[in-house]
XYZ file of C-alpha atoms in Angstrom:
471
model
C -20.344 -1.534 0.919
C -23.900 -2.768 0.516
C -25.463 -4.879 3.273
C -22.475 -4.293 5.542
C -23.083 -5.267 9.148
C -20.243 -4.037 11.420
C -21.245 -6.431 14.186
C -20.459 -9.366 11.890
C -17.110 -8.045 10.620
C -15.410 -10.306 13.135
C -13.960 -13.755 13.791
C -16.515 -16.151 15.298
C -14.643 -16.690 18.537
C -14.762 -12.970 19.352
C -18.498 -13.173 20.006
C -17.921 -15.178 23.187
C -15.147 -13.038 24.640
C -17.430 -10.675 26.531
C -17.992 -13.573 28.942
C -14.286 -14.315 29.393
C -12.845 -11.163 31.023
C -12.397 -10.876 34.807
C -15.342 -9.606 36.794
C -15.098 -5.849 37.240
C -13.258 -5.206 33.947
C -13.857 -1.609 32.854
C -11.321 -0.763 30.152
C -9.201 -2.799 27.727
C -6.330 -1.144 25.879
C -4.808 -2.820 22.816
C -2.112 -1.833 20.335
C -1.021 -2.686 16.802
C 2.569 -3.259 15.748
C 4.707 -4.901 13.092
C 6.786 -7.417 15.011
C 9.430 -7.694 12.267
C 9.376 -9.710 9.088
C 10.709 -8.745 5.703
C 11.344 -5.037 6.297
C 13.010 -3.023 9.062
C 10.540 -0.140 9.073
C 6.894 0.413 8.222
C 5.077 3.176 6.346
C 1.886 3.483 8.381
C -1.137 3.860 6.110
C -4.812 2.991 5.641
C -6.464 3.669 8.998
C -8.269 6.828 7.864
C -9.836 4.999 4.938
C -11.171 2.330 7.285
C -12.534 4.899 9.720
C -14.358 6.847 7.030
C -15.749 3.769 5.341
C -16.751 1.683 8.350
C -16.635 3.473 11.705
C -18.573 6.645 10.985
C -21.861 4.883 10.359
C -23.867 3.757 13.405
C -25.088 0.228 13.943
C -28.844 -0.263 13.662
C -31.511 -2.409 15.265
C -31.593 -4.375 12.010
C -27.846 -5.063 12.349
C -28.385 -6.412 15.856
C -31.294 -8.582 14.747
C -29.318 -10.026 11.852
C -26.230 -10.627 13.992
C -28.283 -12.426 16.651
C -29.853 -14.664 14.027
C -26.499 -15.485 12.398
C -24.605 -16.102 15.647
C -27.351 -18.272 17.126
C -27.525 -20.447 14.015
C -23.725 -20.493 13.841
C -23.445 -21.897 17.362
C -21.720 -19.024 19.161
C -22.923 -16.635 21.898
C -24.235 -13.196 20.988
C -24.015 -10.189 23.294
C -27.378 -8.695 22.379
C -27.599 -6.577 25.538
C -24.165 -5.068 24.840
C -25.033 -4.070 21.296
C -28.428 -2.706 22.319
C -26.636 -0.639 24.958
C -24.393 0.846 22.232
C -27.459 1.537 20.091
C -29.439 3.204 22.891
C -26.683 4.976 24.837
C -24.346 5.948 21.984
C -26.689 6.247 19.034
C -25.126 3.176 17.477
C -21.622 4.666 17.279
C -18.831 2.553 18.718
C -17.601 3.968 22.056
C -13.899 3.546 21.352
C -10.925 5.828 20.911
C -8.184 5.074 18.394
C -4.785 6.721 18.670
C -2.283 6.436 15.842
C 0.846 7.918 14.356
C 0.186 10.242 11.410
C -0.247 8.228 8.234
C 2.893 8.211 6.123
C 5.118 8.121 9.200
C 8.094 5.783 8.886
C 8.249 3.695 12.055
C 10.875 1.038 12.869
C 9.310 -2.391 13.353
C 8.527 -3.598 16.874
C 6.993 -0.236 17.746
C 3.404 0.739 18.432
C 1.575 2.149 15.389
C -1.934 2.482 16.793
C -3.689 2.008 20.123
C -7.359 1.369 20.900
C -9.391 1.673 24.104
C -13.098 1.639 24.926
C -14.503 4.947 26.194
C -17.441 3.457 28.097
C -16.634 0.964 30.888
C -19.780 -0.989 30.042
C -18.191 -1.773 26.653
C -14.849 -3.156 27.864
C -15.328 -6.114 25.506
C -15.470 -3.917 22.401
C -11.730 -3.121 22.148
C -10.685 -6.631 21.242
C -13.931 -7.316 19.363
C -12.878 -4.957 16.561
C -9.433 -6.567 16.171
C -10.417 -8.592 13.127
C -11.534 -5.574 11.108
C -9.038 -3.041 12.455
C -5.891 -5.140 12.137
C -6.812 -6.109 8.573
C -7.436 -2.444 7.789
C -3.911 -1.558 8.922
C -1.628 -4.469 8.060
C -2.482 -4.682 4.366
C -2.093 -1.066 3.197
C 0.883 -0.545 5.517
C 2.620 -3.596 4.045
C 1.943 -2.490 0.461
C 3.086 1.073 1.177
C 6.228 -0.254 2.850
C 7.112 -2.615 0.003
C 6.449 0.099 -2.563
C 8.758 2.443 -0.658
C 11.467 -0.227 -0.591
C 11.198 -0.403 -4.383
C 11.466 3.382 -4.505
C 14.651 3.266 -2.444
C 16.210 0.762 -4.856
C 15.257 2.724 -7.966
C 16.302 6.039 -6.443
C 19.710 4.617 -5.527
C 20.372 3.504 -9.099
C 19.119 6.797 -10.509
C 21.452 8.687 -8.201
C 24.331 6.490 -9.349
C 23.616 6.374 -13.097
C 21.354 9.323 -14.044
C 21.788 13.083 -14.068
C 18.478 13.645 -12.292
C 15.905 11.719 -10.268
C 13.041 13.912 -11.479
C 11.378 10.928 -13.131
C 11.397 8.797 -9.977
C 7.663 9.167 -9.150
C 6.839 7.401 -12.433
C 9.434 4.646 -12.346
C 7.146 2.033 -10.728
C 3.656 1.718 -12.187
C 0.845 -0.233 -10.510
C -0.306 -3.082 -12.802
C -1.950 -4.990 -9.952
C -5.718 -4.423 -10.188
C -6.570 -7.659 -12.004
C -4.369 -9.703 -9.669
C -5.968 -8.390 -6.478
C -8.506 -10.406 -4.530
C -11.240 -7.751 -4.666
C -12.045 -4.245 -5.828
C -11.525 -2.980 -2.282
C -8.136 -4.686 -2.098
C -7.087 -3.056 -5.352
C -8.370 0.320 -4.180
C -6.643 0.512 -0.809
C -3.523 -1.368 -1.948
C -3.265 0.733 -5.077
C -3.590 3.893 -3.019
C -0.900 2.614 -0.632
C 1.454 2.330 -3.608
C 0.637 5.901 -4.608
C 1.986 7.101 -1.275
C 5.393 6.589 -2.919
C 4.802 6.852 -6.667
C 2.408 8.613 -9.027
C 1.966 6.029 -11.787
C -0.955 3.617 -11.733
C -3.469 1.770 -13.870
C -5.636 0.950 -10.825
C -8.492 3.409 -11.193
C -10.204 2.210 -8.015
C -7.182 3.577 -6.123
C -7.911 7.034 -7.527
C -11.462 6.831 -6.229
C -10.188 5.802 -2.809
C -7.847 8.775 -2.803
C -10.717 11.147 -3.537
C -13.049 9.560 -1.021
C -10.754 9.009 1.934
C -7.789 11.397 1.608
C -9.068 14.458 -0.230
C -6.861 13.737 -3.253
C -8.474 15.065 -6.459
C -6.070 12.994 -8.574
C -3.538 10.760 -6.852
C -2.054 9.055 -9.916
C -1.553 9.228 -13.658
C -1.308 6.914 -16.642
C -0.795 6.919 -20.414
C -2.368 5.199 -23.445
C -0.965 1.684 -23.757
C -1.441 -1.389 -25.939
C -2.345 -4.914 -24.903
C -1.741 -8.072 -26.865
C -5.315 -8.298 -28.143
C -5.206 -4.855 -29.731
C -1.923 -5.723 -31.444
C -2.634 -9.296 -32.519
C -6.088 -8.385 -33.851
C -4.294 -6.862 -36.835
C -2.719 -10.234 -37.660
C 0.950 -11.165 -37.714
C 1.469 -9.892 -41.251
C 0.157 -6.456 -40.216
C 2.137 -6.085 -36.990
C 3.796 -2.942 -38.337
C 0.391 -1.429 -39.099
C -0.724 -2.099 -35.518
C 2.331 -0.253 -34.213
C 1.963 2.557 -36.719
C -1.616 3.053 -35.588
C -0.428 3.479 -31.979
C 1.944 6.241 -33.035
C -0.735 7.886 -35.158
C -3.410 7.735 -32.469
C -1.354 8.682 -29.430
C 2.073 9.962 -30.474
C 3.201 13.541 -30.946
C 2.776 16.739 -28.953
C 4.936 15.446 -26.135
C 2.646 12.484 -25.516
C 3.789 9.145 -24.155
C 2.507 5.829 -25.500
C 3.442 2.299 -24.397
C 3.342 -0.599 -26.857
C 3.724 -4.252 -25.943
C 6.066 -5.667 -28.578
C 6.579 -9.374 -27.909
C 3.406 -10.770 -29.472
C 5.469 -12.752 -31.975
C 9.163 -11.888 -32.059
C 10.422 -9.082 -29.829
C 13.767 -8.853 -31.567
C 12.149 -8.591 -34.993
C 9.824 -5.897 -33.666
C 12.781 -3.899 -32.369
C 15.174 -4.448 -35.251
C 12.896 -4.418 -38.281
C 9.697 -2.611 -37.290
C 10.444 0.009 -34.639
C 14.041 0.287 -35.801
C 13.306 -0.241 -39.486
C 9.966 0.464 -41.126
C 8.802 2.883 -38.400
C 12.175 4.316 -37.371
C 11.654 7.747 -38.903
C 8.157 8.065 -37.432
C 9.428 7.080 -33.976
C 12.212 9.653 -34.161
C 10.056 12.480 -35.468
C 6.690 11.893 -33.818
C 7.337 14.496 -31.151
C 6.494 12.262 -28.204
C 7.924 9.243 -26.404
C 7.476 5.609 -27.400
C 7.778 3.186 -24.484
C 8.472 -0.357 -25.648
C 7.197 -3.118 -23.374
C 8.836 -6.536 -23.621
C 6.511 -8.920 -21.816
C 8.124 -12.357 -21.715
C 11.432 -14.056 -21.034
C 14.014 -13.589 -18.301
C 13.499 -10.011 -17.072
C 17.177 -9.186 -16.493
C 18.322 -10.507 -19.865
C 15.365 -9.152 -21.819
C 15.568 -5.592 -20.468
C 19.307 -5.203 -20.907
C 19.170 -6.681 -24.409
C 16.210 -4.489 -25.371
C 17.958 -1.334 -24.190
C 21.201 -2.374 -25.913
C 19.519 -3.011 -29.258
C 17.559 0.228 -29.089
C 20.783 2.128 -28.387
C 22.471 0.524 -31.365
C 19.550 1.520 -33.607
C 18.560 4.922 -32.227
C 21.817 6.006 -30.604
C 22.605 7.093 -27.067
C 24.265 9.928 -25.224
C 26.691 9.740 -22.313
C 25.406 11.557 -19.245
C 27.450 13.345 -16.594
C 27.723 10.128 -14.585
C 29.246 8.292 -17.556
C 26.205 6.148 -18.350
C 24.407 5.762 -21.660
C 20.917 7.201 -22.149
C 18.489 6.587 -25.008
C 17.086 9.608 -26.879
C 14.086 11.189 -25.170
C 11.723 9.788 -27.799
C 12.184 6.174 -26.743
C 12.157 4.278 -23.441
C 11.458 0.769 -22.045
C 8.999 -0.497 -19.427
C 9.274 -3.971 -17.912
C 5.947 -5.255 -16.619
C 6.468 -9.013 -16.445
C 7.923 -10.806 -13.434
C 8.644 -7.587 -11.564
C 9.448 -7.809 -7.849
C 11.880 -6.160 -5.462
C 14.380 -8.860 -6.402
C 14.061 -8.443 -10.166
C 14.082 -4.624 -9.973
C 17.423 -4.813 -8.187
C 18.695 -7.442 -10.617
C 17.689 -5.509 -13.724
C 19.128 -2.218 -12.531
C 22.373 -3.848 -11.398
C 22.785 -5.535 -14.784
C 22.050 -2.267 -16.568
C 24.601 -0.451 -14.443
C 27.213 -3.093 -15.269
C 26.565 -2.426 -18.969
C 26.816 1.340 -18.435
C 23.096 1.741 -19.171
C 21.462 4.465 -17.094
C 18.459 3.585 -14.959
C 16.822 6.535 -16.704
C 16.125 4.243 -19.666
C 13.617 2.008 -17.899
C 10.451 2.025 -15.841
C 8.693 -0.904 -14.179
C 5.139 -2.188 -13.939
C 4.408 -4.332 -10.877
C 1.273 -6.417 -10.501
C 0.501 -9.230 -8.078
C 3.886 -8.818 -6.374
C 2.788 -5.327 -5.390
C -0.835 -5.792 -4.309
C -1.411 -9.495 -3.709
C 1.743 -11.408 -2.783
C 1.801 -10.030 0.743
C 0.173 -11.314 3.908
C -0.046 -10.476 7.594
C 3.192 -12.349 8.252
C 5.157 -10.360 5.667
C 5.672 -7.834 8.460
C 4.415 -10.024 11.334
C 1.515 -7.731 12.227
C -0.398 -8.242 15.458
C -2.932 -6.481 17.660
C -2.613 -7.335 21.337
C -4.133 -6.189 24.604
C -1.511 -4.536 26.792
C -3.503 -3.118 29.734
C -6.849 -3.562 31.476
C -8.539 -1.656 34.260
C -10.353 -3.915 36.703
C -12.296 -2.452 39.635
C -10.508 0.869 39.218
C -6.962 -0.517 39.035
C -4.830 -0.801 35.892
C -3.033 -4.068 35.191
C -0.399 -4.917 32.621
C -1.546 -7.500 30.080
C 1.012 -9.376 28.000
C 1.999 -12.692 26.461
C 5.496 -14.191 26.642
C 5.485 -17.693 25.136
C 8.657 -19.656 25.878
C 8.237 -21.429 22.537
C 8.500 -18.194 20.511
C 10.040 -15.118 22.126
C 9.329 -13.163 18.939
C 5.671 -13.148 19.971
C 6.344 -11.453 23.311
C 3.920 -8.562 23.577
C 4.195 -5.128 25.154
C 2.871 -4.081 28.569
C 0.788 -1.136 29.708
C -0.716 1.881 28.001
C 1.787 2.851 25.331
C 3.246 5.939 23.686
C 5.561 6.483 20.715
C 8.266 9.095 21.116
C 11.800 9.900 19.990
C 15.146 9.225 21.564
C 17.823 11.889 21.739
C 19.147 10.726 18.347
C 15.719 11.162 16.769
C 14.972 7.425 16.587
C 11.365 6.470 17.259
C 10.722 4.047 20.079
C 7.858 2.822 22.243
C 7.551 3.655 25.947
C 4.893 3.203 28.573
C 2.581 6.197 28.592
C 3.318 6.787 32.275
C 7.031 7.118 31.447
C 6.543 9.698 28.688
C 7.309 12.706 30.883
C 7.426 15.933 28.906
C 8.249 14.201 25.632
C 5.790 14.387 22.736
C 3.593 11.364 22.134
C 3.360 10.736 18.400
C 0.229 8.662 18.963
C -2.609 11.135 18.540
C -6.350 10.506 18.905
C -7.775 10.123 15.398
C -11.205 8.628 16.204
C -13.523 8.807 19.183
C -17.137 7.700 19.555
C -18.059 7.868 15.884
C -16.109 11.008 15.004
C -12.953 11.444 12.922
C -10.682 13.804 14.850
C -7.872 14.271 12.319
C -8.490 14.338 8.557
C -5.181 13.955 6.713
C -4.777 14.868 3.065
C -2.904 12.577 0.739
C -0.285 15.280 0.230
C 0.543 15.219 3.948
C 0.816 11.424 3.866
C 3.203 11.590 0.916
C 5.293 14.282 2.556
C 5.709 12.231 5.723
C 6.653 9.156 3.698
C 9.445 11.105 2.058
C 7.976 11.371 -1.431
C 9.115 14.684 -2.954
C 6.849 16.660 -5.214
C 8.294 16.709 -8.715
C 6.292 19.135 -10.790
C 8.416 18.491 -13.888
C 7.563 14.806 -13.695
C 3.894 15.579 -13.189
C 3.917 17.764 -16.268
C 5.614 15.026 -18.258
C 3.057 12.439 -17.235
C 0.133 14.721 -17.813
């Protein structure tokens, strides 16, 4: 990011906190958790991207000068001596250690996900100073990855109930969210968080993030697809020619092409164009046509579209007793898609004996933008300080909201006898394994995960047949 100043990636009030700790404070230890919210478990993701992008570059004298100028004009204190100490004694690298669970790990909410502590007692104030940047770097991609995985669970359940195979699962939810995201960086890290669970995306910035931060040469795949402008540019009286051109340009040889078909009259497009004038070409092209209805009530539109296509092109009965369209034609719903509508559509299809194999989904703002820190109630809180050589517990316990009670002490994440993850005080760990591992210390990345390892931990199986189909 051009002109990035790490000292100023902070909330204003943080700049005065170095003056607020008890005299003799040496170390401050803080942790990050999801306190609850919409989901019961979190897919931890995104920390490595933040470390590589922002923590592995040292601060400079110019950063300090700019920060002093901004803070002074802004009306808040500036700890110039502290930042100059970091520049002179640590070469500008932040003297902190970050521990975290491996990315992709599924952790029940209300458990520690990451823990931060300063490594130089002169920089006790630094742990909480980085909260603004670090918490944002974790809550957003973790929330997107978690929601995406919840969608995967829904789709997988219906495939297991109504389809002969779940091989196509990695391509059942496609990321349509780039244009609805608040920034390129949001689209990149959110889009990559989705790809922890699926392999379909139209968010190219996510692919770049995968290459840059997780050693993923190609994290996702897409296909040629139409938009309304490319269809309506032909004019209403040449709608069939617009569709025919899509089949000519991109059909055949096992290729997949998606065509939005509601520009004027979806039912006419299905009945009289795809199922009439172009029926023979659709059947014999040698690829797969994916019809995209893009307006109306999603549940009604998808089930009706599938039903009409089955009446025109036929269907087979699979081993589960559900109807499946021929391989040369499928449906993708990309309008109004959310966890709620995915469940509703698939339930309605099941009731009509339509296999979930007939449909895929495209999810936009619901996937990348309609989440916030409170979706999973994320927080970063101090839990221990060392003052004059003695450790103290630090916690909050507001009587007005017990849900905001924070944890005490230096923490560890381990497993119970039944394999369930839970948080304990580090001093009570005994001989159990601590899943929190140091990933960053004093400017250096200590563990460099690949995207494949993240996917494996998140429970995303490799499906080479699906990859071949998409490619």
